PDB file of C-alpha atoms in Angstrom:
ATOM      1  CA  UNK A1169      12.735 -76.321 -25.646  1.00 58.00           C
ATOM      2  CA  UNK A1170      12.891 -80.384 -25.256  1.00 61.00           C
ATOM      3  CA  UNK A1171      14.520 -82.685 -27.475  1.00 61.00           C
ATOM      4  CA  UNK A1172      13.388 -86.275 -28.349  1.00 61.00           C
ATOM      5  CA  UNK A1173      16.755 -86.911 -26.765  1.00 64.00           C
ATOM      6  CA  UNK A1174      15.257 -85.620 -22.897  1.00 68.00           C
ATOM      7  CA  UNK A1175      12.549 -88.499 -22.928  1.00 75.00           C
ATOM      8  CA  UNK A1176      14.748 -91.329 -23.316  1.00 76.00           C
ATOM      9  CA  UNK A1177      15.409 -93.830 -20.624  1.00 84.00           C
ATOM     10  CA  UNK A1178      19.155 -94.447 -19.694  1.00 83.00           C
ATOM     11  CA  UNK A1179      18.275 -98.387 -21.280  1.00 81.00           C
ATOM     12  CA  UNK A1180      17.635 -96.955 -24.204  1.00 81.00           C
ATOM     13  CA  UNK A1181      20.295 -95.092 -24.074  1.00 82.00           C
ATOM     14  CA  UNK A1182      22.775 -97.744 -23.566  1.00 80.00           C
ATOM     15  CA  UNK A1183      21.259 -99.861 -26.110  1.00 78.00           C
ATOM     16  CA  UNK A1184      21.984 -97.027 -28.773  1.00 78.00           C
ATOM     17  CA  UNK A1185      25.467 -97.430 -27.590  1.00 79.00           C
ATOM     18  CA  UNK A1186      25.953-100.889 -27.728  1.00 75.00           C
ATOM     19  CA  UNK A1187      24.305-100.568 -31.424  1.00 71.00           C
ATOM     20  CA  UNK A1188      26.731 -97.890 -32.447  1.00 73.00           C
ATOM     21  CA  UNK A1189      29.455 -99.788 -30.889  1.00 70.00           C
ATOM     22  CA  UNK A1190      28.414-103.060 -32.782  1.00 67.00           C
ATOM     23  CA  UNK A1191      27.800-100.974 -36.137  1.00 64.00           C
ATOM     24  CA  UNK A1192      31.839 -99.203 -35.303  1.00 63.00           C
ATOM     25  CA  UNK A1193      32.647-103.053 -35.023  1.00 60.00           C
ATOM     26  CA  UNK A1194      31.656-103.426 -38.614  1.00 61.00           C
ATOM     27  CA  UNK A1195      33.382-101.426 -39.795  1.00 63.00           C
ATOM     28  CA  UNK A1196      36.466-102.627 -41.087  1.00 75.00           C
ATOM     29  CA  UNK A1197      36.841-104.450 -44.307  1.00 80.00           C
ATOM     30  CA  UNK A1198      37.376-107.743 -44.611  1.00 85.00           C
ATOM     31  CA  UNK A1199      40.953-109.290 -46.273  1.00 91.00           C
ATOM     32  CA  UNK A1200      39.994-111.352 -49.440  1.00 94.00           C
ATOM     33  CA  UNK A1201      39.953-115.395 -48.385  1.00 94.00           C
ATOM     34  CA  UNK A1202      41.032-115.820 -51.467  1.00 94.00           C
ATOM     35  CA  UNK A1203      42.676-114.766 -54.296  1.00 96.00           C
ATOM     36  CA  UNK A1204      42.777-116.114 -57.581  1.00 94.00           C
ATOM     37  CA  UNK A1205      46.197-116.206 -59.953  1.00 96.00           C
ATOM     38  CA  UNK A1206      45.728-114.955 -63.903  1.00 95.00           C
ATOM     39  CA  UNK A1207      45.250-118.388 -65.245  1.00 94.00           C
ATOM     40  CA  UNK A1208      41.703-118.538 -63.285  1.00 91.00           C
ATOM     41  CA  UNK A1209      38.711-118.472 -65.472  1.00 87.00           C
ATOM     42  CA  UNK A1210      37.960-115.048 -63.314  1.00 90.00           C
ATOM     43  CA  UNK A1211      41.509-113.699 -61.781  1.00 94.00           C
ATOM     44  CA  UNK A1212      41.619-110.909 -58.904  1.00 96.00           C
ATOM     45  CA  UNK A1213      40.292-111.337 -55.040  1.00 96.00           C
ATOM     46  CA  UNK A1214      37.387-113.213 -54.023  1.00 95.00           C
ATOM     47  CA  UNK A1215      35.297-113.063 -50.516  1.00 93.00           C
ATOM     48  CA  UNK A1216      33.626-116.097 -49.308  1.00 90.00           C
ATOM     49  CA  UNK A1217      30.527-116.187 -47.182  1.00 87.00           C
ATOM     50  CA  UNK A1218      29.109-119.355 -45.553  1.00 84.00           C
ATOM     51  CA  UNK A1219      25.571-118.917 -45.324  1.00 81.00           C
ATOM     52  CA  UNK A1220      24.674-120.377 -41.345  1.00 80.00           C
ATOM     53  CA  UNK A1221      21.714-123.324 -43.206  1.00 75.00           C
ATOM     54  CA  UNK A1222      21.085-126.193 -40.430  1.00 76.00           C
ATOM     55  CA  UNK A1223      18.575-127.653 -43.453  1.00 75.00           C
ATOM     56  CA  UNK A1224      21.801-127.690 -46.030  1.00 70.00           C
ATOM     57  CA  UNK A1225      23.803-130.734 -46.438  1.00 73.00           C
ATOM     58  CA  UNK A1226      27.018-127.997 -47.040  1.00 73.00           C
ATOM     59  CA  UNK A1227      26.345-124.542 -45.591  1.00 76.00           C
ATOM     60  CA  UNK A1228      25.489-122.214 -49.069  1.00 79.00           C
ATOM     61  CA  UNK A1229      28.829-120.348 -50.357  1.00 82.00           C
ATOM     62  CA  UNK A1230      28.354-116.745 -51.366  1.00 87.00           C
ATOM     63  CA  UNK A1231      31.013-115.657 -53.540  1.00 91.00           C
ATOM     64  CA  UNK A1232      31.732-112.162 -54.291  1.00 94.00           C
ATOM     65  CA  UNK A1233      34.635-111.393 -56.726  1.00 95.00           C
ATOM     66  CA  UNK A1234      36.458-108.813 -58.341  1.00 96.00           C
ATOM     67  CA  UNK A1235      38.190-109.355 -61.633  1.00 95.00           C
ATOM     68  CA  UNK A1236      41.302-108.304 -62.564  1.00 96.00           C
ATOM     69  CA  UNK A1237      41.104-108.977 -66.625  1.00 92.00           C
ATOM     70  CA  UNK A1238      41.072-104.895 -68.272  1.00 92.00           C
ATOM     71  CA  UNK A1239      37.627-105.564 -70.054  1.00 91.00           C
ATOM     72  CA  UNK A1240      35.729-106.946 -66.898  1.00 89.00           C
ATOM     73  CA  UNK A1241      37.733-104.831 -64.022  1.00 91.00           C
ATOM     74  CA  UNK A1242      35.373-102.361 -63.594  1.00 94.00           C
ATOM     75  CA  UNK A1243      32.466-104.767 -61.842  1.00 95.00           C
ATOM     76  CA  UNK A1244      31.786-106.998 -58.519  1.00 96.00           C
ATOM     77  CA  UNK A1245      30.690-109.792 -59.057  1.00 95.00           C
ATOM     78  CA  UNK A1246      28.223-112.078 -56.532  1.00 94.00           C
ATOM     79  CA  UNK A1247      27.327-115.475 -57.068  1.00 90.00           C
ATOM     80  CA  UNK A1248      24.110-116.214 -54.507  1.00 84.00           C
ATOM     81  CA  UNK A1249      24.037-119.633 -53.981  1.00 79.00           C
ATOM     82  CA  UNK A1250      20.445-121.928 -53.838  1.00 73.00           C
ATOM     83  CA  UNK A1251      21.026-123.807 -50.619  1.00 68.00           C
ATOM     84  CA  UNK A1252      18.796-126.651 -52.022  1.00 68.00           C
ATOM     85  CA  UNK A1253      20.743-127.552 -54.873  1.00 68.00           C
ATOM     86  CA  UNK A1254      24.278-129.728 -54.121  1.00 63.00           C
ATOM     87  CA  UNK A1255      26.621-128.542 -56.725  1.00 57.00           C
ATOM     88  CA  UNK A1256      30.371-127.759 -57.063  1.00 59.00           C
ATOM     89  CA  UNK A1257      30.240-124.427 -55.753  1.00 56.00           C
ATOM     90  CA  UNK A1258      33.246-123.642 -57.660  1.00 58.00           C
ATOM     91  CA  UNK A1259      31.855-124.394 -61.025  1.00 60.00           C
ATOM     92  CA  UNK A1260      28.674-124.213 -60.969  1.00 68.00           C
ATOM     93  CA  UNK A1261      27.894-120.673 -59.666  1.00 78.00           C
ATOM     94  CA  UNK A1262      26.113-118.055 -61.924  1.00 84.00           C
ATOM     95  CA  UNK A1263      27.342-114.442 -61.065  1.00 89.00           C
ATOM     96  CA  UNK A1264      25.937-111.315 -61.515  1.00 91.00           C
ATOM     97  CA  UNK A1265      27.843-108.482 -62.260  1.00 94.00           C
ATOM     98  CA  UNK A1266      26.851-105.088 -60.805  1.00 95.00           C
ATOM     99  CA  UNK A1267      28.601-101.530 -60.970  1.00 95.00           C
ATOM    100  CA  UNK A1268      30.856-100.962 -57.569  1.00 94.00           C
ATOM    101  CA  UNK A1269      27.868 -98.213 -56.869  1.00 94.00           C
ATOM    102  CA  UNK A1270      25.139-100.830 -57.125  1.00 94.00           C
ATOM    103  CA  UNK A1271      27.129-103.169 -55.248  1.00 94.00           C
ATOM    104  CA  UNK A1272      27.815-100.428 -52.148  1.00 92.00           C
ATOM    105  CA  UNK A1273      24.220 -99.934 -52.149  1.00 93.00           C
ATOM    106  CA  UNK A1274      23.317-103.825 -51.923  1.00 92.00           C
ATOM    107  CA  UNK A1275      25.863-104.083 -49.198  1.00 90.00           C
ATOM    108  CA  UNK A1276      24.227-100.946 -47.310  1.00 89.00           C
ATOM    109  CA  UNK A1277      20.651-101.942 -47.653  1.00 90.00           C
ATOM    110  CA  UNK A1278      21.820-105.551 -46.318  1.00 89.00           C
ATOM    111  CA  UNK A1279      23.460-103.793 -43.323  1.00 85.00           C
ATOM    112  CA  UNK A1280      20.277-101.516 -43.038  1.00 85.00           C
ATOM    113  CA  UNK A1281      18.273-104.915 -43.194  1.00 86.00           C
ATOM    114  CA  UNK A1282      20.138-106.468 -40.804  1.00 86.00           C
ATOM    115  CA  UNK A1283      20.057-104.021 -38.193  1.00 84.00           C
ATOM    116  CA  UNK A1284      16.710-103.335 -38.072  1.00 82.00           C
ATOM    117  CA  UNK A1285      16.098-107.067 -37.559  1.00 85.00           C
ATOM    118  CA  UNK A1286      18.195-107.231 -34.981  1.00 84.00           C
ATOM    119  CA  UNK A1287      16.545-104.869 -33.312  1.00 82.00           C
ATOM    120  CA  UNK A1288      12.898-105.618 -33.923  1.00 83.00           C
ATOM    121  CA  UNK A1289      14.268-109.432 -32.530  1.00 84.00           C
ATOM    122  CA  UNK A1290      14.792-107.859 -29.478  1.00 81.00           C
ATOM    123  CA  UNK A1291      12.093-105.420 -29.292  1.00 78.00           C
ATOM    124  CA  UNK A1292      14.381-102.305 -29.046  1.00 74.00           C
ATOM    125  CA  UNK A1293      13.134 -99.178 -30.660  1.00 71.00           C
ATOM    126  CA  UNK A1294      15.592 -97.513 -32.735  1.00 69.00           C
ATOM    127  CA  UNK A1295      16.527 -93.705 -32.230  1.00 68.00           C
ATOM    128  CA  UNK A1296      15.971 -92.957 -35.723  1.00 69.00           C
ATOM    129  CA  UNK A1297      12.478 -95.237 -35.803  1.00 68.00           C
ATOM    130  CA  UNK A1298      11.359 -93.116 -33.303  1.00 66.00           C
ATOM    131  CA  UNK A1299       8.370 -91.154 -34.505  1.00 63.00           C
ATOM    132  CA  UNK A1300       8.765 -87.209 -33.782  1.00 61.00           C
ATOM    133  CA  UNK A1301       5.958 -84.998 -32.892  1.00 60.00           C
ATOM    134  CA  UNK A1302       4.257 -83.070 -35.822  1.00 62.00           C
ATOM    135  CA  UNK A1303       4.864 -79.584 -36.204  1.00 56.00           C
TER     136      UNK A1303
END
């Protein structure tokens, strides 16, 4: 009996390598860049993302934040930026708070999102996008 696995070229074998390599790659966490004392407005670590915008005057600043105040603890927090707009990205940002579960998911279906791009960019088919005979 054949596996999917037995048709595959050894390209597309090492591509599924250097995917699961890059994927292994993202794996680890990054450290906070920064984090904010008790007498901020919203005290506890905060992640940073410059969005890469050659159209932007400033590249858009994603903010993600969790809070360490007892009422508001239990939440991440993510301020997406509108890379039109020229504002003080400290004061100006409107966050949305979501439950750590929701946030895990967003984070997963980014990575998801991401990957799939990557690979449809340079026309690679995916192990798990290929389709399997019917039964």
């Amino acid at each position: 009996m054949s596996s999917p696995a037995d048709e595959l070229t050894l390209a597309q074998v090492r591509r599924e390598l250097a995917r699961l390599v890059a994927l292994a790659d993202t794996a680890e966490r990054p450290k906070p860049d920064v984090i904010n004392p008790p007498e901020h407005s919203m005290p506890g670590h905060e992640w940073r993302v410059a969005q890469e915008a050659p159209f932007a005057v400033r590249p858009p600043l994603w903010v993600v934040r969790t809070v360490d105040d007892p009422e508001t603890r239990d939440g991440v927090y993510v301020a997406q930026p509108d890379p039109y707009v020229i504002y003080d990205w400290e004061r100006q940002l409107d966050f949305v708070a979501m439950s750590p579960l929701d946030a895990r998911r967003l984070a997963l279906a980014l990575m998801a999102a991401a990957d799939r791009a990557d690979h449809l960019t340079r026309g690679v088919t995916r192990l798990e996008d290929r389709r399997r005979p019917s039964a």
